[in-house]
Coordinates of C-alpha atoms and ligand atoms in Angstrom, one line a residue:
X1 CA 99.9 43.8 110.1
X2 CA 103.3 45.6 110.1
X3 CA 103.8 46.4 113.8
X4 CA 105.6 49.5 112.7
X5 CA 105.1 51.0 116.1
X6 CA 107.4 48.4 117.6
X7 CA 110.3 49.8 115.6
X8 CA 109.3 53.4 115.6
X9 CA 110.8 56.3 117.6
X10 CA 108.0 58.7 118.5
X11 CA 108.5 62.4 118.6
X12 CA 106.0 64.4 120.7
X13 CA 105.1 67.8 119.5
X14 CA 103.3 70.4 121.6
X15 CA 101.7 72.3 118.6
X16 CA 101.5 75.7 120.3
X17 CA 105.3 75.7 120.7
X18 CA 106.8 74.1 117.6
X19 CA 106.6 76.6 114.7
X20 CA 104.5 79.7 114.2
X21 CA 104.0 80.7 110.5
X22 CA 101.5 83.5 110.7
X23 CA 103.0 85.7 113.4
X24 CA 100.5 85.3 116.2
X25 CA 103.2 83.8 118.5
X26 CA 101.4 80.4 118.6
X27 CA 102.7 77.4 116.7
X28 CA 100.4 76.0 113.9
X29 CA 99.9 73.1 111.6
X30 CA 101.6 74.7 108.6
X31 CA 104.6 75.2 110.9
X32 CA 104.7 71.5 111.8
X33 CA 104.4 70.6 108.1
X34 CA 107.3 72.9 107.3
X35 CA 109.4 71.2 109.9
X36 CA 108.7 67.7 108.9
X37 CA 111.9 67.7 106.8
X38 CA 113.7 68.3 110.0
X39 CA 112.1 65.3 111.7
X40 CA 112.9 63.2 108.7
X41 CA 116.5 64.4 108.8
X42 CA 116.7 63.6 112.5
X43 CA 115.5 60.1 111.9
X44 CA 112.4 59.7 114.0
X45 CA 109.6 57.6 112.6
X46 CA 106.4 59.0 114.0
X47 CA 105.1 62.3 115.4
X48 CA 102.4 62.7 118.0
X49 CA 100.7 66.0 118.3
X50 CA 98.9 67.3 121.4
X51 CA 95.4 68.3 120.6
X52 CA 94.7 70.7 117.6
X53 CA 90.9 70.5 117.6
X54 CA 88.7 73.6 118.0
X55 CA 88.9 74.6 121.7
X56 CA 88.3 77.6 124.0
X57 CA 91.9 76.7 125.1
X58 CA 91.0 76.7 128.8
X59 CA 93.4 73.8 129.1
X60 CA 95.2 74.6 125.8
X61 CA 93.3 72.2 123.6
X62 CA 92.6 69.4 126.1
X63 CA 89.1 71.0 126.3
X64 CA 87.7 70.0 122.9
X65 CA 84.6 71.8 121.5
X66 CA 84.5 69.9 118.1
X67 CA 86.3 66.6 117.6
X68 CA 86.2 66.6 113.9
X69 CA 87.8 69.9 112.9
X70 CA 90.9 72.0 113.5
X71 CA 91.1 75.1 115.7
X72 CA 91.6 78.2 113.4
X73 CA 94.5 79.1 115.6
X74 CA 96.3 75.9 114.3
X75 CA 94.9 76.0 110.8
X76 CA 92.3 74.1 108.8
X77 CA 91.3 70.6 108.0
X78 CA 93.0 71.1 104.6
X79 CA 96.2 72.0 106.5
X80 CA 95.9 68.8 108.5
X81 CA 95.4 66.8 105.2
X82 CA 98.5 68.5 103.8
X83 CA 100.5 67.6 107.0
X84 CA 99.4 64.0 106.8
X85 CA 100.2 63.7 103.1
X86 CA 103.7 65.2 103.5
X87 CA 104.4 63.1 106.6
X88 CA 103.5 60.0 104.7
X89 CA 105.6 61.0 101.7
X90 CA 108.5 61.3 104.2
X91 CA 107.6 57.9 105.7
X92 CA 106.6 59.5 109.0
X93 CA 103.5 58.2 110.9
X94 CA 101.1 60.7 112.4
X95 CA 99.5 60.2 115.8
X96 CA 96.8 62.5 117.1
X97 CA 95.6 63.1 120.7
X98 CA 92.2 61.7 121.6
X99 CA 90.5 63.2 124.6
X100 CA 87.8 60.8 125.7
X101 CA 87.4 61.7 129.4
X102 CA 85.8 65.1 128.9
X103 CA 84.9 67.8 126.4
X104 CA 84.8 71.5 126.6
X105 CA 81.7 73.0 128.3
X106 CA 81.3 74.8 125.0
X107 CA 81.0 71.6 123.0
X108 CA 77.5 71.4 121.5
X109 CA 76.9 68.1 123.3
X110 CA 77.4 69.7 126.7
X111 CA 75.4 72.7 125.7
X112 CA 72.5 70.4 124.8
X113 CA 73.1 68.3 127.9
X114 CA 72.9 71.3 130.3
X115 CA 70.0 72.9 128.5
X116 CA 67.4 70.9 130.5
X117 CA 67.0 67.8 132.6
X118 CA 64.9 66.3 129.7
X119 CA 67.5 66.9 127.0
X120 CA 68.2 63.8 125.0
X121 CA 71.9 64.5 125.7
X122 CA 71.4 64.9 129.5
X123 CA 72.8 61.5 130.2
X124 CA 75.9 62.1 127.9
X125 CA 77.5 63.7 130.9
X126 CA 77.3 62.9 134.7
X127 CA 74.5 64.9 136.3
X128 CA 73.6 64.3 139.9
X129 CA 71.5 65.7 142.7
X130 CA 73.2 67.0 145.8
X131 CA 74.5 64.4 148.3
X132 CA 72.8 63.5 151.6
X133 CA 74.4 66.6 153.3
X134 CA 73.1 68.9 150.6
X135 CA 76.6 69.3 149.0
X136 CA 78.3 67.6 146.1
X137 CA 77.2 64.0 145.5
X138 CA 80.7 62.5 146.3
X139 CA 84.0 63.6 147.7
X140 CA 85.7 63.4 144.3
X141 CA 88.2 66.2 143.7
X142 CA 89.3 68.1 140.6
X143 CA 92.9 67.4 139.6
X144 CA 93.7 71.1 139.1
X145 CA 92.7 72.7 142.3
X146 CA 91.7 69.9 144.8
X147 CA 88.2 71.5 145.1
X148 CA 85.1 69.4 144.5
X149 CA 85.0 67.7 141.0
X150 CA 81.3 68.5 141.0
X151 CA 80.1 71.9 139.7
X152 CA 76.6 73.2 140.5
X153 CA 74.4 74.2 137.6
X154 CA 72.0 76.9 138.7
X155 CA 69.6 76.5 135.7
X156 CA 68.9 72.8 136.1
X157 CA 69.7 72.5 139.8
X158 CA 72.1 69.5 139.5
X159 CA 75.8 68.9 139.7
X160 CA 78.0 67.9 136.8
X161 CA 81.3 66.1 137.1
X162 CA 84.6 67.5 136.0
X163 CA 87.8 65.7 136.8
X164 CA 89.8 68.6 135.5
X165 CA 88.5 72.2 135.0
X166 CA 84.9 73.3 135.4
X167 CA 85.2 74.0 131.7
X168 CA 86.0 70.2 131.1
X169 CA 82.8 68.2 131.9
X170 CA 83.3 64.5 132.0
X171 CA 81.6 62.4 129.3
X172 CA 79.5 59.4 130.4
X173 CA 81.0 56.5 128.5
X174 CA 78.5 54.1 130.0
X175 CA 75.9 55.6 127.7
X176 CA 76.1 53.7 124.4
X177 CA 75.3 56.8 122.4
X178 CA 78.4 58.5 123.8
X179 CA 80.5 55.5 122.9
X180 CA 79.2 55.4 119.4
X181 CA 79.7 59.1 118.9
X182 CA 83.3 59.0 120.2
X183 CA 84.2 55.9 118.3
X184 CA 83.0 57.7 115.2
X185 CA 85.4 60.4 116.0
X186 CA 88.2 57.9 115.8
X187 CA 86.9 56.6 112.5
X188 CA 86.7 60.1 111.1
X189 CA 90.4 60.6 111.6
X190 CA 91.4 57.0 110.7
X191 CA 89.6 57.6 107.5
X192 CA 91.7 60.7 106.9
X193 CA 94.9 58.7 107.3
X194 CA 95.8 59.2 110.9
X195 CA 98.1 56.3 112.0
X196 CA 97.1 56.2 115.6
X197 CA 96.0 58.0 118.8
X198 CA 97.5 58.9 122.1
X199 CA 94.6 58.5 124.4
X200 CA 94.4 61.2 127.1
X201 CA 94.0 60.0 130.7
X202 CA 92.7 56.7 129.4
X203 CA 92.6 55.2 132.9
X204 CA 90.2 57.9 134.3
X205 CA 87.5 57.5 131.7
X206 CA 85.5 55.0 133.7
X207 CA 84.3 55.8 137.2
X208 CA 82.7 53.9 140.0
X209 CA 79.2 53.0 138.8
X210 CA 77.9 53.3 142.3
X211 CA 79.5 56.8 142.9
X212 CA 81.1 55.8 146.2
X213 CA 83.5 58.3 147.9
X214 CA 87.2 58.0 147.5
X215 CA 89.0 57.1 150.7
X216 CA 90.6 60.0 152.5
X217 CA 94.4 60.1 152.4
X218 CA 95.6 60.5 156.0
X219 CA 99.1 61.4 154.9
X220 CA 98.2 64.4 152.9
X221 CA 100.0 67.7 153.8
X222 CA 99.3 71.2 152.4
X223 CA 102.6 71.3 150.5
X224 CA 101.3 68.4 148.4
X225 CA 99.1 68.4 145.2
X226 CA 95.7 69.5 146.6
X227 CA 93.9 66.7 144.8
X228 CA 96.0 64.1 146.7
X229 CA 93.7 64.7 149.7
X230 CA 91.9 61.5 148.6
X231 CA 93.1 58.2 147.2
X232 CA 91.5 57.9 143.8
X233 CA 90.4 54.3 144.1
X234 CA 86.9 55.1 142.7
X235 CA 87.9 57.5 139.9
X236 CA 91.1 56.0 138.4
X237 CA 92.1 52.7 137.0
X238 CA 89.0 50.9 138.1
X239 CA 88.2 47.5 136.7
X240 CA 86.0 48.9 134.0
X241 CA 88.9 50.8 132.5
X242 CA 89.6 47.7 130.6
X243 CA 86.1 47.8 129.0
X244 CA 86.9 51.3 127.7
X245 CA 90.2 50.0 126.4
X246 CA 88.5 47.3 124.4
X247 CA 85.9 49.6 123.0
X248 CA 88.4 51.8 121.4
X249 CA 90.8 49.0 120.4
X250 CA 88.0 47.3 118.5
X251 CA 87.7 50.5 116.4
X252 CA 91.4 50.7 115.8
X253 CA 91.3 47.1 114.7
X254 CA 88.7 47.9 112.0
X255 CA 91.7 49.4 110.2
X256 CA 95.2 48.2 109.2
X257 CA 98.3 49.1 111.1
X258 CA 96.9 51.7 113.6
X259 CA 98.3 52.2 117.0
X260 CA 96.7 53.2 120.3
X261 CA 98.9 54.7 123.0
X262 CA 97.3 55.1 126.4
X263 CA 98.2 57.8 128.9
X264 CA 98.1 56.3 132.3
X265 CA 100.4 57.1 135.2
X266 CA 100.6 53.7 136.8
X267 CA 103.2 51.5 138.4
X268 CA 104.5 48.7 136.3
X269 CA 102.3 45.8 137.7
X270 CA 99.1 47.8 137.0
X271 CA 100.4 49.3 133.8
X272 CA 101.0 46.0 132.0
X273 CA 97.4 44.9 132.6
X274 CA 96.4 47.5 129.9
X275 CA 97.8 45.4 127.1
X276 CA 94.8 43.2 127.7
X277 CA 95.1 39.6 126.6
X278 CA 95.9 38.0 123.3
X279 CA 92.2 37.3 122.8
X280 CA 91.0 40.7 123.9
X281 CA 93.8 43.1 123.3
X282 CA 93.7 46.7 124.7
X283 CA 96.5 49.3 124.2
X284 CA 99.4 48.6 121.9
X285 CA 101.5 50.9 124.1
X286 CA 100.3 51.8 127.6
X287 CA 102.6 54.7 128.2
X288 CA 105.4 53.9 130.6
X289 CA 106.1 57.1 132.6
X290 CA 108.3 55.5 135.2
X291 CA 111.4 57.4 134.1
X292 CA 109.4 60.7 134.3
X293 CA 108.3 60.0 137.9
X294 CA 111.3 58.4 139.5
X295 CA 114.8 59.5 140.2
X296 CA 117.5 59.1 137.5
X297 CA 119.9 56.9 139.3
X298 CA 121.7 53.8 138.0
X299 CA 120.1 51.7 140.8
X300 CA 116.6 52.9 140.2
X301 CA 116.7 52.7 136.4
X302 CA 118.2 49.2 136.5
X303 CA 115.4 48.1 138.9
X304 CA 112.9 49.6 136.5
X305 CA 114.3 47.7 133.5
X306 CA 114.4 44.5 135.4
X307 CA 110.8 44.9 136.7
X308 CA 109.4 46.0 133.3
X309 CA 111.2 43.3 131.4
X310 CA 109.8 40.6 133.8
X311 CA 106.3 42.0 133.9
X312 CA 105.7 42.8 130.2
X313 CA 103.7 39.9 128.7
X314 CA 104.7 38.2 125.5
X315 CA 101.8 39.8 123.6
X316 CA 102.8 43.2 124.9
X317 CA 105.6 45.5 123.8
X318 CA 107.5 47.9 126.1
X319 CA 107.8 51.6 125.7
X320 CA 109.7 54.4 127.5
X321 CA 108.9 58.1 127.8
X322 CA 111.7 60.5 128.3
X323 CA 109.8 63.8 128.8
X324 CA 106.3 65.2 128.1
X325 CA 104.3 68.4 128.3
X326 CA 103.0 67.8 131.8
X327 CA 106.3 67.2 133.7
X328 CA 109.7 68.9 134.0
X329 CA 112.0 68.1 131.1
X330 CA 114.5 65.3 131.4
X331 CA 117.5 67.6 131.2
X332 CA 116.0 69.5 134.2
X333 CA 115.1 66.4 136.2
X334 CA 118.4 64.6 135.7
X335 CA 120.6 67.7 135.1
X336 CA 122.3 68.8 131.8
X337 CA 125.3 66.6 132.3
X338 CA 123.0 63.5 132.0
X339 CA 120.9 64.7 129.1
X340 CA 122.8 62.5 126.5
X341 CA 122.7 59.5 128.8
X342 CA 118.9 59.8 129.0
X343 CA 118.6 59.8 125.2
X344 CA 121.1 56.9 124.9
X345 CA 119.0 55.0 127.4
X346 CA 115.5 55.4 125.8
X347 CA 116.9 54.9 122.3
X348 CA 118.7 51.6 123.2
X349 CA 116.6 50.0 125.8
X350 CA 114.0 47.5 124.6
X351 CA 110.7 49.2 123.6
X352 CA 109.3 52.1 121.7
X353 CA 110.8 55.4 122.8
X354 CA 109.0 58.7 123.0
X355 CA 111.1 61.9 122.9
X356 CA 109.6 65.3 123.6
X357 CA 110.5 68.1 121.1
X358 CA 113.7 69.8 122.2
X359 CA 114.9 66.7 124.1
X360 CA 117.3 66.2 121.2
X361 CA 118.9 69.5 122.0
X362 CA 119.1 68.9 125.7
X363 CA 116.4 71.6 126.3
X364 CA 115.6 72.3 129.9
X365 CA 112.7 74.0 131.6
X366 CA 112.5 77.7 131.3
X367 CA 111.6 79.9 134.3
X368 CA 108.3 81.7 133.6
X369 CA 107.8 85.0 135.4
X370 CA 104.6 85.2 137.4
X371 CA 103.0 87.7 135.0
X372 CA 103.6 85.4 132.0
X373 CA 102.0 82.3 133.6
X374 CA 99.6 80.6 131.1
X375 CA 98.9 77.1 132.6
X376 CA 95.5 76.9 134.5
X377 CA 97.1 74.4 136.9
X378 CA 99.6 77.0 138.0
X379 CA 96.9 79.7 138.2
X380 CA 94.7 77.5 140.3
X381 CA 97.3 75.9 142.5
X382 CA 100.2 78.4 142.5
X383 CA 103.6 77.9 144.0
X384 CA 103.5 74.1 144.3
X385 CA 105.6 73.5 141.3
X386 CA 102.6 72.0 139.4
X387 CA 102.6 74.6 136.5
X388 CA 103.5 73.1 133.2
X389 CA 104.6 76.3 131.2
X390 CA 108.3 75.7 131.9
X391 CA 108.4 72.5 129.8
X392 CA 106.2 74.0 127.1
X393 CA 108.4 76.8 125.9
X394 CA 109.0 77.2 122.1
X395 CA 111.2 75.0 120.1
X396 CA 114.6 76.5 119.5
X397 CA 115.5 76.6 115.8
X398 CA 118.2 79.2 115.5
X399 CA 119.9 82.1 117.3
X400 CA 117.7 84.9 116.0
X401 CA 115.1 86.7 118.1
X402 CA 112.5 84.2 119.5
X403 CA 114.8 81.4 118.2
X404 CA 113.1 81.3 114.8
X405 CA 109.9 80.0 116.4
X406 CA 108.0 83.0 115.3
X407 CA 108.8 86.2 113.4
X408 CA 111.1 88.6 115.3
X409 CA 108.4 91.2 115.7
X410 CA 105.9 88.7 117.0
X411 CA 105.2 88.0 120.7
X412 CA 105.6 84.2 121.5
X413 CA 102.9 82.8 123.8
X414 CA 105.7 81.7 126.2
X415 CA 109.3 83.1 126.3
X416 CA 111.9 81.0 124.4
X417 CA 114.4 81.5 127.3
X418 CA 117.8 83.2 127.1
X419 CA 119.8 80.0 126.5
X420 CA 118.1 79.6 123.1
X421 CA 120.9 81.8 121.7
X422 CA 123.5 79.1 122.5
X423 CA 121.3 76.0 122.3
X424 CA 119.4 75.6 119.0
X425 CA 119.0 73.4 116.0
X426 CA 121.0 75.6 113.6
X427 CA 124.1 75.7 115.9
X428 CA 123.9 72.0 116.8
X429 CA 123.5 70.9 113.2
X430 CA 126.9 72.5 112.4
X431 CA 128.6 71.0 115.4
X432 CA 129.7 67.4 114.9
X433 CA 129.9 66.7 118.6
X434 CA 126.5 68.3 119.5
X435 CA 123.7 66.5 121.3
X436 CA 121.6 66.9 118.2
X437 CA 124.2 65.0 116.1
X438 CA 124.5 62.4 118.9
X439 CA 120.7 61.8 118.9
X440 CA 120.7 61.7 115.1
X441 CA 123.5 59.1 115.0
X442 CA 121.8 57.0 117.6
X443 CA 118.5 57.0 115.7
X444 CA 120.4 55.9 112.6
X445 CA 122.2 53.1 114.5
X446 CA 118.8 52.0 115.9
X447 CA 117.3 51.7 112.5
X448 CA 120.4 50.0 111.1
X449 CA 120.6 47.3 113.7
X450 CA 117.6 45.0 114.2
X451 CA 119.0 43.8 117.6
X452 CA 118.8 47.4 119.0
X453 CA 115.1 47.4 118.3
X454 CA 113.9 43.9 118.6
X455 CA 116.7 42.1 120.4
X456 CA 116.3 40.8 124.0
X457 CA 117.3 43.2 126.8
X458 CA 119.1 42.2 130.0
X459 CA 120.8 44.2 132.7
X460 CA 124.3 43.1 133.7
X461 CA 126.5 43.5 136.8
X462 CA 128.2 46.8 137.0
X463 CA 129.6 49.3 139.6
X464 CA 127.1 51.2 141.7
X465 CA 126.8 54.3 139.6
X466 CA 126.8 52.5 136.3
X467 CA 124.0 50.9 134.4
X468 CA 125.1 48.2 131.9
X469 CA 122.8 46.2 129.7
X470 CA 122.9 43.9 126.7
X471 CA 120.7 43.9 123.6
X472 CA 121.0 40.6 121.8
X473 CA 119.7 39.5 118.4
X474 CA 120.2 36.3 116.5
X475 CA 123.4 37.4 114.9
X476 CA 124.7 40.3 117.0
X477 CA 125.0 41.6 120.4
X478 CA 125.3 45.2 121.8
X479 CA 126.2 46.6 125.2
X480 CA 125.2 49.9 126.6
X481 CA 127.0 51.4 129.6
X482 CA 125.8 54.6 131.3
X483 CA 127.9 56.4 133.9
X484 CA 125.4 58.3 136.1
X485 CA 128.2 59.8 138.1
X486 CA 130.5 62.8 137.8
X487 CA 133.6 60.6 138.2
X488 CA 135.4 58.2 136.0
X489 CA 134.3 54.5 136.2
X490 CA 135.6 51.2 135.0
X491 CA 133.3 48.4 133.9
X492 CA 134.1 44.8 133.1
X493 CA 132.3 43.7 130.0
X494 CA 131.3 40.1 129.7
X495 CA 132.8 39.9 126.3
X496 CA 135.2 42.1 124.3
X497 CA 133.4 44.8 122.4
X498 CA 134.0 47.8 120.2
X499 CA 132.7 51.3 120.9
X500 CA 130.2 52.4 118.3
X501 CA 129.1 55.6 119.8
X502 CA 129.9 57.7 122.9
X503 CA 127.9 60.6 124.4
X504 CA 131.2 62.5 123.9
X505 CA 131.0 61.9 120.1
X506 CA 134.8 61.3 119.9
X507 CA 135.2 57.5 119.8
X508 CA 134.4 56.4 116.3
X509 CA 136.3 53.2 115.5
X510 CA 138.4 52.6 118.6
X511 CA 139.7 49.2 119.5
X512 CA 138.1 46.4 121.3
X513 CA 137.9 46.6 125.1
X514 CA 136.9 44.3 127.9
X515 CA 137.7 46.7 130.7
X516 CA 135.6 49.7 129.7
X517 CA 136.7 53.1 131.0
X518 CA 133.9 55.6 131.2
X519 CA 134.6 59.3 131.6
X520 CA 132.3 61.3 134.0
X521 CA 128.7 61.3 132.8
X522 CA 129.7 59.3 129.7
X523 CA 127.5 56.7 128.1
X524 CA 128.6 54.4 125.3
X525 CA 127.1 51.9 122.9
X526 CA 129.3 49.0 122.1
X527 CA 129.1 46.1 119.7
X528 CA 130.3 42.7 120.9
X529 CA 132.9 40.8 118.9
X530 CA 130.7 38.0 117.8
X531 CA 133.5 35.7 116.6
X532 CA 134.6 35.3 120.2
X533 CA 132.7 33.4 122.9
Ligands
GLC601 C1 96.4 64.8 130.4 C2 97.1 65.8 129.5 C3 97.2 67.1 130.2 C4 95.8 67.6 130.4 C5 94.9 66.6 131.1 C6 93.4 66.9 131.0 O1 97.0 64.6 131.6 O2 98.4 65.3 129.2 O3 98.0 68.1 129.5 O4 95.8 68.8 131.1 O5 95.1 65.3 130.6 O6 93.0 66.7 129.7
CA602 CA1 100.5 80.8 114.4

């Protein structure tokens, strides 16, 4: 057991938007393979790809119609093998997305299931008669439009459950055949060399076995997410979620050194339950989305670090997500001026960091004109700010037309955004003070210094708008100070220390300080003088 995932920095790729090689305006596997050298140069350790399986693309790949193949839009199984082989040559781990909660309605399993009430696959999905009032069997709501999560099937006169789109029917994991078939999917990819899975909406897979209604949310107002009309106590994070976790963990444990990352938007006390116990382990990394869902203030982030450090069990390992394909990008949430501080934080706090492609450039959301909207969530619940296209725009490689994402005469599936001309990999590679250079330097320091990865982590007293913490290993000790404000700040360090890196990229080798001066929005990494008390 190497526990490589404790030391790794994970880079999340949204495959449609990374690199197009055949001019259809959609990113593909050969494009990712071609850019692996970039990831290796940058210094990340693992890449996670959102789904690339065959799919009608109703939810851009999160509606899988065949779990053991690659969508022709992205390439072939041979392309995937080539990607894995090259990644491994470069010492990069490859994590795929696993979507257990639902399949596409075009999956042969669902086609069989809906064909008749007597189909041997009928019970692979949730089929129910109408409820007592003649309508849907429960008040459960679909996440994307807040309408009933039950769709009526004319042909067989029953309802089926879909937590997301009607085209994404939920799989019934209480059926042992479903479990076996889905666990075989994991084995199929593990056998091909995949190093782990990010498990989509892991905490929603198990539902109340008695199909009881969710309690109504009395505080719901129409400007809120329509599915928040109920509290999801019967459909999310129920006790049995841990059974699901253990089923898939036991498959991962049939292999050496594989990792399971669980997608679950939970507060810290509930989140840490998903490590399981030392005897019955569950997720290696239950995704910690607290940064994504709470305000970027010194006070808040400090409280999160304290709470998480206290709650994380000894057999667990923390992790932090900066941005993802479902929520506004970090540099949009926190503002451009704080983009580097965000990167400094996730790359120096204790735990496995996940960066979203483009975070290393300080990429922000791109406004998508109404006629170019792609995301079904925006189509079904328009104007509430739920659409995810703005954070899914193409990666910015250079200053040419479409930022080098696709050929100049191609039509990218989402616009690259005007600022790509001044914010792209090519420009930032040449600029010693760029954010890209900053992130690369930080990743290098992280792999150089054991204490920055495995050392203890403790927040320290600092002025209101500053977050100060210590990372301590057996032999050395580091401090990180982040100025969340637009004004200069002074911080007393507990011990003299030398600046190793500043977000301003201008402080190599300056002398030892105990009174640390931070410029507006500046973050610094310091190394303590170990020969002094
Ligand atoms: C997860 C994915 C999201 C997808 C949904 C349904 O939340 O991250 O992109 O739409 O699950 O699969
Ligand atoms: Ca393509």
